[in-house]
Amino acid sequence: MLHKLLLMASLLALTASPVLGSNVYGNLTLEDGKPGQAIEVEIKCPEKTYKGRTNSRGSYNIYVEHQGRCSLRLTFNGQPLKAPVLSLDDPVRHNFEIVKTASGKYDLRRR
């Protein structure tokens, strides 16, 4: 009987424990307003990196277990780009645009 009670208490504790993290999502557009399609996107946090890909509309949606500061990273035309993002306990939207700078390099800017 005691064994069953301990097992039930353990299962209840596991199901009642808070879930940390949430979705980091948004849109990635190119300078001309077209969606950034099929671009590999990473959310790099202190302990782990989470990966995803933009769809045909340039949208990404990545579940991130970490809460706090992370960075969104991608490679565009062979150039690595990154920008800071936050992951909270509620879903967080981060929209970005890839723009070409005066020096001919690309930059990832928040929209």
mmCIF file with all atom_site columns, C-alpha atoms in Angstrom:
data_model
loop_
_atom_site.group_PDB
_atom_site.id
_atom_site.type_symbol
_atom_site.label_atom_id
_atom_site.label_alt_id
_atom_site.label_comp_id
_atom_site.label_asym_id
_atom_site.label_entity_id
_atom_site.label_seq_id
_atom_site.pdbx_PDB_ins_code
_atom_site.Cartn_x
_atom_site.Cartn_y
_atom_site.Cartn_z
_atom_site.occupancy
_atom_site.B_iso_or_equiv
_atom_site.pdbx_formal_charge
_atom_site.auth_seq_id
_atom_site.auth_comp_id
_atom_site.auth_asym_id
_atom_site.auth_atom_id
_atom_site.pdbx_PDB_model_num
ATOM 1   C CA . MET A 1 1   ? 0.000  0.000  0.000   1.00 0.00 ? 1   MET A CA 1
ATOM 2   C CA . LEU A 1 2   ? 2.773  2.442  0.918   1.00 0.00 ? 2   LEU A CA 1
ATOM 3   C CA . HIS A 1 3   ? 4.540  1.579  -2.327  1.00 0.00 ? 3   HIS A CA 1
ATOM 4   C CA . LYS A 1 4   ? 1.425  2.503  -4.325  1.00 0.00 ? 4   LYS A CA 1
ATOM 5   C CA . LEU A 1 5   ? 1.042  5.804  -2.449  1.00 0.00 ? 5   LEU A CA 1
ATOM 6   C CA . LEU A 1 6   ? 4.663  6.731  -3.103  1.00 0.00 ? 6   LEU A CA 1
ATOM 7   C CA . LEU A 1 7   ? 4.281  5.856  -6.769  1.00 0.00 ? 7   LEU A CA 1
ATOM 8   C CA . MET A 1 8   ? 1.114  7.956  -7.086  1.00 0.00 ? 8   MET A CA 1
ATOM 9   C CA . ALA A 1 9   ? 2.740  10.893 -5.281  1.00 0.00 ? 9   ALA A CA 1
ATOM 10  C CA . SER A 1 10  ? 5.749  10.698 -7.602  1.00 0.00 ? 10  SER A CA 1
ATOM 11  C CA . LEU A 1 11  ? 3.561  10.642 -10.703 1.00 0.00 ? 11  LEU A CA 1
ATOM 12  C CA . LEU A 1 12  ? 1.523  13.581 -9.416  1.00 0.00 ? 12  LEU A CA 1
ATOM 13  C CA . ALA A 1 13  ? 4.692  15.562 -8.723  1.00 0.00 ? 13  ALA A CA 1
ATOM 14  C CA . LEU A 1 14  ? 5.950  14.903 -12.240 1.00 0.00 ? 14  LEU A CA 1
ATOM 15  C CA . THR A 1 15  ? 2.712  15.965 -13.910 1.00 0.00 ? 15  THR A CA 1
ATOM 16  C CA . ALA A 1 16  ? 2.286  19.017 -11.676 1.00 0.00 ? 16  ALA A CA 1
ATOM 17  C CA . SER A 1 17  ? 5.847  20.286 -12.111 1.00 0.00 ? 17  SER A CA 1
ATOM 18  C CA . PRO A 1 18  ? 6.073  23.534 -14.075 1.00 0.00 ? 18  PRO A CA 1
ATOM 19  C CA . VAL A 1 19  ? 7.159  23.405 -17.690 1.00 0.00 ? 19  VAL A CA 1
ATOM 20  C CA . LEU A 1 20  ? 9.947  25.846 -18.425 1.00 0.00 ? 20  LEU A CA 1
ATOM 21  C CA . GLY A 1 21  ? 10.375 27.541 -21.747 1.00 0.00 ? 21  GLY A CA 1
ATOM 22  C CA . SER A 1 22  ? 8.049  28.159 -24.641 1.00 0.00 ? 22  SER A CA 1
ATOM 23  C CA . ASN A 1 23  ? 7.889  28.888 -28.342 1.00 0.00 ? 23  ASN A CA 1
ATOM 24  C CA . VAL A 1 24  ? 10.096 31.482 -29.957 1.00 0.00 ? 24  VAL A CA 1
ATOM 25  C CA . TYR A 1 25  ? 8.513  32.320 -33.282 1.00 0.00 ? 25  TYR A CA 1
ATOM 26  C CA . GLY A 1 26  ? 8.317  34.998 -35.933 1.00 0.00 ? 26  GLY A CA 1
ATOM 27  C CA . ASN A 1 27  ? 8.901  35.907 -39.544 1.00 0.00 ? 27  ASN A CA 1
ATOM 28  C CA . LEU A 1 28  ? 12.093 36.364 -41.487 1.00 0.00 ? 28  LEU A CA 1
ATOM 29  C CA . THR A 1 29  ? 11.879 38.622 -44.523 1.00 0.00 ? 29  THR A CA 1
ATOM 30  C CA . LEU A 1 30  ? 14.388 39.754 -47.084 1.00 0.00 ? 30  LEU A CA 1
ATOM 31  C CA . GLU A 1 31  ? 15.150 43.375 -47.845 1.00 0.00 ? 31  GLU A CA 1
ATOM 32  C CA . ASP A 1 32  ? 12.806 43.363 -50.847 1.00 0.00 ? 32  ASP A CA 1
ATOM 33  C CA . GLY A 1 33  ? 9.906  42.231 -48.624 1.00 0.00 ? 33  GLY A CA 1
ATOM 34  C CA . LYS A 1 34  ? 9.949  38.627 -49.849 1.00 0.00 ? 34  LYS A CA 1
ATOM 35  C CA . PRO A 1 35  ? 9.822  35.868 -47.232 1.00 0.00 ? 35  PRO A CA 1
ATOM 36  C CA . GLY A 1 36  ? 13.082 34.215 -46.214 1.00 0.00 ? 36  GLY A CA 1
ATOM 37  C CA . GLN A 1 37  ? 12.149 30.704 -47.303 1.00 0.00 ? 37  GLN A CA 1
ATOM 38  C CA . ALA A 1 38  ? 13.814 27.445 -46.189 1.00 0.00 ? 38  ALA A CA 1
ATOM 39  C CA . ILE A 1 39  ? 16.462 29.149 -44.056 1.00 0.00 ? 39  ILE A CA 1
ATOM 40  C CA . GLU A 1 40  ? 17.991 27.134 -41.212 1.00 0.00 ? 40  GLU A CA 1
ATOM 41  C CA . VAL A 1 41  ? 17.432 29.033 -37.949 1.00 0.00 ? 41  VAL A CA 1
ATOM 42  C CA . GLU A 1 42  ? 19.018 28.304 -34.577 1.00 0.00 ? 42  GLU A CA 1
ATOM 43  C CA . ILE A 1 43  ? 18.176 29.651 -31.149 1.00 0.00 ? 43  ILE A CA 1
ATOM 44  C CA . LYS A 1 44  ? 21.415 29.415 -29.175 1.00 0.00 ? 44  LYS A CA 1
ATOM 45  C CA . CYS A 1 45  ? 21.005 29.550 -25.407 1.00 0.00 ? 45  CYS A CA 1
ATOM 46  C CA . PRO A 1 46  ? 23.664 29.091 -22.711 1.00 0.00 ? 46  PRO A CA 1
ATOM 47  C CA . GLU A 1 47  ? 23.058 25.338 -22.274 1.00 0.00 ? 47  GLU A CA 1
ATOM 48  C CA . LYS A 1 48  ? 21.655 24.202 -25.596 1.00 0.00 ? 48  LYS A CA 1
ATOM 49  C CA . THR A 1 49  ? 20.975 25.104 -29.229 1.00 0.00 ? 49  THR A CA 1
ATOM 50  C CA . TYR A 1 50  ? 17.500 24.614 -30.710 1.00 0.00 ? 50  TYR A CA 1
ATOM 51  C CA . LYS A 1 51  ? 17.097 24.259 -34.480 1.00 0.00 ? 51  LYS A CA 1
ATOM 52  C CA . GLY A 1 52  ? 14.359 24.971 -36.974 1.00 0.00 ? 52  GLY A CA 1
ATOM 53  C CA . ARG A 1 53  ? 13.720 26.158 -40.518 1.00 0.00 ? 53  ARG A CA 1
ATOM 54  C CA . THR A 1 54  ? 11.586 28.866 -42.054 1.00 0.00 ? 54  THR A CA 1
ATOM 55  C CA . ASN A 1 55  ? 8.612  27.762 -44.117 1.00 0.00 ? 55  ASN A CA 1
ATOM 56  C CA . SER A 1 56  ? 7.429  29.098 -47.496 1.00 0.00 ? 56  SER A CA 1
ATOM 57  C CA . ARG A 1 57  ? 6.096  32.258 -45.806 1.00 0.00 ? 57  ARG A CA 1
ATOM 58  C CA . GLY A 1 58  ? 9.361  32.897 -43.947 1.00 0.00 ? 58  GLY A CA 1
ATOM 59  C CA . SER A 1 59  ? 7.875  31.859 -40.584 1.00 0.00 ? 59  SER A CA 1
ATOM 60  C CA . TYR A 1 60  ? 9.768  29.922 -37.937 1.00 0.00 ? 60  TYR A CA 1
ATOM 61  C CA . ASN A 1 61  ? 8.550  28.365 -34.684 1.00 0.00 ? 61  ASN A CA 1
ATOM 62  C CA . ILE A 1 62  ? 11.035 26.768 -32.288 1.00 0.00 ? 62  ILE A CA 1
ATOM 63  C CA . TYR A 1 63  ? 10.300 25.371 -28.825 1.00 0.00 ? 63  TYR A CA 1
ATOM 64  C CA . VAL A 1 64  ? 13.004 26.563 -26.415 1.00 0.00 ? 64  VAL A CA 1
ATOM 65  C CA . GLU A 1 65  ? 13.297 24.997 -22.966 1.00 0.00 ? 65  GLU A CA 1
ATOM 66  C CA . HIS A 1 66  ? 15.558 27.779 -21.643 1.00 0.00 ? 66  HIS A CA 1
ATOM 67  C CA . GLN A 1 67  ? 14.106 30.994 -20.235 1.00 0.00 ? 67  GLN A CA 1
ATOM 68  C CA . GLY A 1 68  ? 16.120 34.162 -20.646 1.00 0.00 ? 68  GLY A CA 1
ATOM 69  C CA . ARG A 1 69  ? 18.527 35.633 -23.158 1.00 0.00 ? 69  ARG A CA 1
ATOM 70  C CA . CYS A 1 70  ? 19.477 33.642 -26.233 1.00 0.00 ? 70  CYS A CA 1
ATOM 71  C CA . SER A 1 71  ? 20.521 34.496 -29.775 1.00 0.00 ? 71  SER A CA 1
ATOM 72  C CA . LEU A 1 72  ? 18.919 33.753 -33.115 1.00 0.00 ? 72  LEU A CA 1
ATOM 73  C CA . ARG A 1 73  ? 21.517 32.596 -35.637 1.00 0.00 ? 73  ARG A CA 1
ATOM 74  C CA . LEU A 1 74  ? 21.394 31.809 -39.331 1.00 0.00 ? 74  LEU A CA 1
ATOM 75  C CA . THR A 1 75  ? 23.557 31.835 -42.418 1.00 0.00 ? 75  THR A CA 1
ATOM 76  C CA . PHE A 1 76  ? 22.519 33.871 -45.462 1.00 0.00 ? 76  PHE A CA 1
ATOM 77  C CA . ASN A 1 77  ? 24.544 33.855 -48.709 1.00 0.00 ? 77  ASN A CA 1
ATOM 78  C CA . GLY A 1 78  ? 27.437 32.290 -46.803 1.00 0.00 ? 78  GLY A CA 1
ATOM 79  C CA . GLN A 1 79  ? 27.470 34.980 -44.106 1.00 0.00 ? 79  GLN A CA 1
ATOM 80  C CA . PRO A 1 80  ? 26.643 34.101 -40.477 1.00 0.00 ? 80  PRO A CA 1
ATOM 81  C CA . LEU A 1 81  ? 24.107 36.454 -38.893 1.00 0.00 ? 81  LEU A CA 1
ATOM 82  C CA . LYS A 1 82  ? 22.856 36.698 -35.328 1.00 0.00 ? 82  LYS A CA 1
ATOM 83  C CA . ALA A 1 83  ? 20.572 38.814 -33.153 1.00 0.00 ? 83  ALA A CA 1
ATOM 84  C CA . PRO A 1 84  ? 19.538 38.676 -29.492 1.00 0.00 ? 84  PRO A CA 1
ATOM 85  C CA . VAL A 1 85  ? 16.177 37.113 -28.580 1.00 0.00 ? 85  VAL A CA 1
ATOM 86  C CA . LEU A 1 86  ? 14.361 36.344 -25.345 1.00 0.00 ? 86  LEU A CA 1
ATOM 87  C CA . SER A 1 87  ? 12.652 33.126 -24.351 1.00 0.00 ? 87  SER A CA 1
ATOM 88  C CA . LEU A 1 88  ? 10.013 33.510 -21.653 1.00 0.00 ? 88  LEU A CA 1
ATOM 89  C CA . ASP A 1 89  ? 7.368  31.252 -20.138 1.00 0.00 ? 89  ASP A CA 1
ATOM 90  C CA . ASP A 1 90  ? 4.869  32.595 -22.720 1.00 0.00 ? 90  ASP A CA 1
ATOM 91  C CA . PRO A 1 91  ? 5.407  32.446 -26.494 1.00 0.00 ? 91  PRO A CA 1
ATOM 92  C CA . VAL A 1 92  ? 7.601  35.284 -27.777 1.00 0.00 ? 92  VAL A CA 1
ATOM 93  C CA . ARG A 1 93  ? 7.460  36.731 -31.298 1.00 0.00 ? 93  ARG A CA 1
ATOM 94  C CA . HIS A 1 94  ? 10.667 38.001 -32.918 1.00 0.00 ? 94  HIS A CA 1
ATOM 95  C CA . ASN A 1 95  ? 10.400 39.294 -36.496 1.00 0.00 ? 95  ASN A CA 1
ATOM 96  C CA . PHE A 1 96  ? 13.583 39.993 -38.454 1.00 0.00 ? 96  PHE A CA 1
ATOM 97  C CA . GLU A 1 97  ? 14.635 41.370 -41.811 1.00 0.00 ? 97  GLU A CA 1
ATOM 98  C CA . ILE A 1 98  ? 17.848 40.528 -43.651 1.00 0.00 ? 98  ILE A CA 1
ATOM 99  C CA . VAL A 1 99  ? 19.239 43.745 -45.145 1.00 0.00 ? 99  VAL A CA 1
ATOM 100 C CA . LYS A 1 100 ? 22.331 44.503 -47.188 1.00 0.00 ? 100 LYS A CA 1
ATOM 101 C CA . THR A 1 101 ? 24.511 47.208 -45.638 1.00 0.00 ? 101 THR A CA 1
ATOM 102 C CA . ALA A 1 102 ? 26.459 49.905 -47.461 1.00 0.00 ? 102 ALA A CA 1
ATOM 103 C CA . SER A 1 103 ? 29.583 47.746 -47.131 1.00 0.00 ? 103 SER A CA 1
ATOM 104 C CA . GLY A 1 104 ? 27.882 44.944 -49.073 1.00 0.00 ? 104 GLY A CA 1
ATOM 105 C CA . LYS A 1 105 ? 27.507 42.661 -46.053 1.00 0.00 ? 105 LYS A CA 1
ATOM 106 C CA . TYR A 1 106 ? 24.208 41.470 -44.612 1.00 0.00 ? 106 TYR A CA 1
ATOM 107 C CA . ASP A 1 107 ? 22.691 42.415 -41.285 1.00 0.00 ? 107 ASP A CA 1
ATOM 108 C CA . LEU A 1 108 ? 19.835 40.866 -39.305 1.00 0.00 ? 108 LEU A CA 1
ATOM 109 C CA . ARG A 1 109 ? 17.524 43.622 -38.058 1.00 0.00 ? 109 ARG A CA 1
ATOM 110 C CA . ARG A 1 110 ? 14.471 43.478 -35.848 1.00 0.00 ? 110 ARG A CA 1
ATOM 111 C CA . ARG A 1 111 ? 11.240 44.517 -37.544 1.00 0.00 ? 111 ARG A CA 1
#
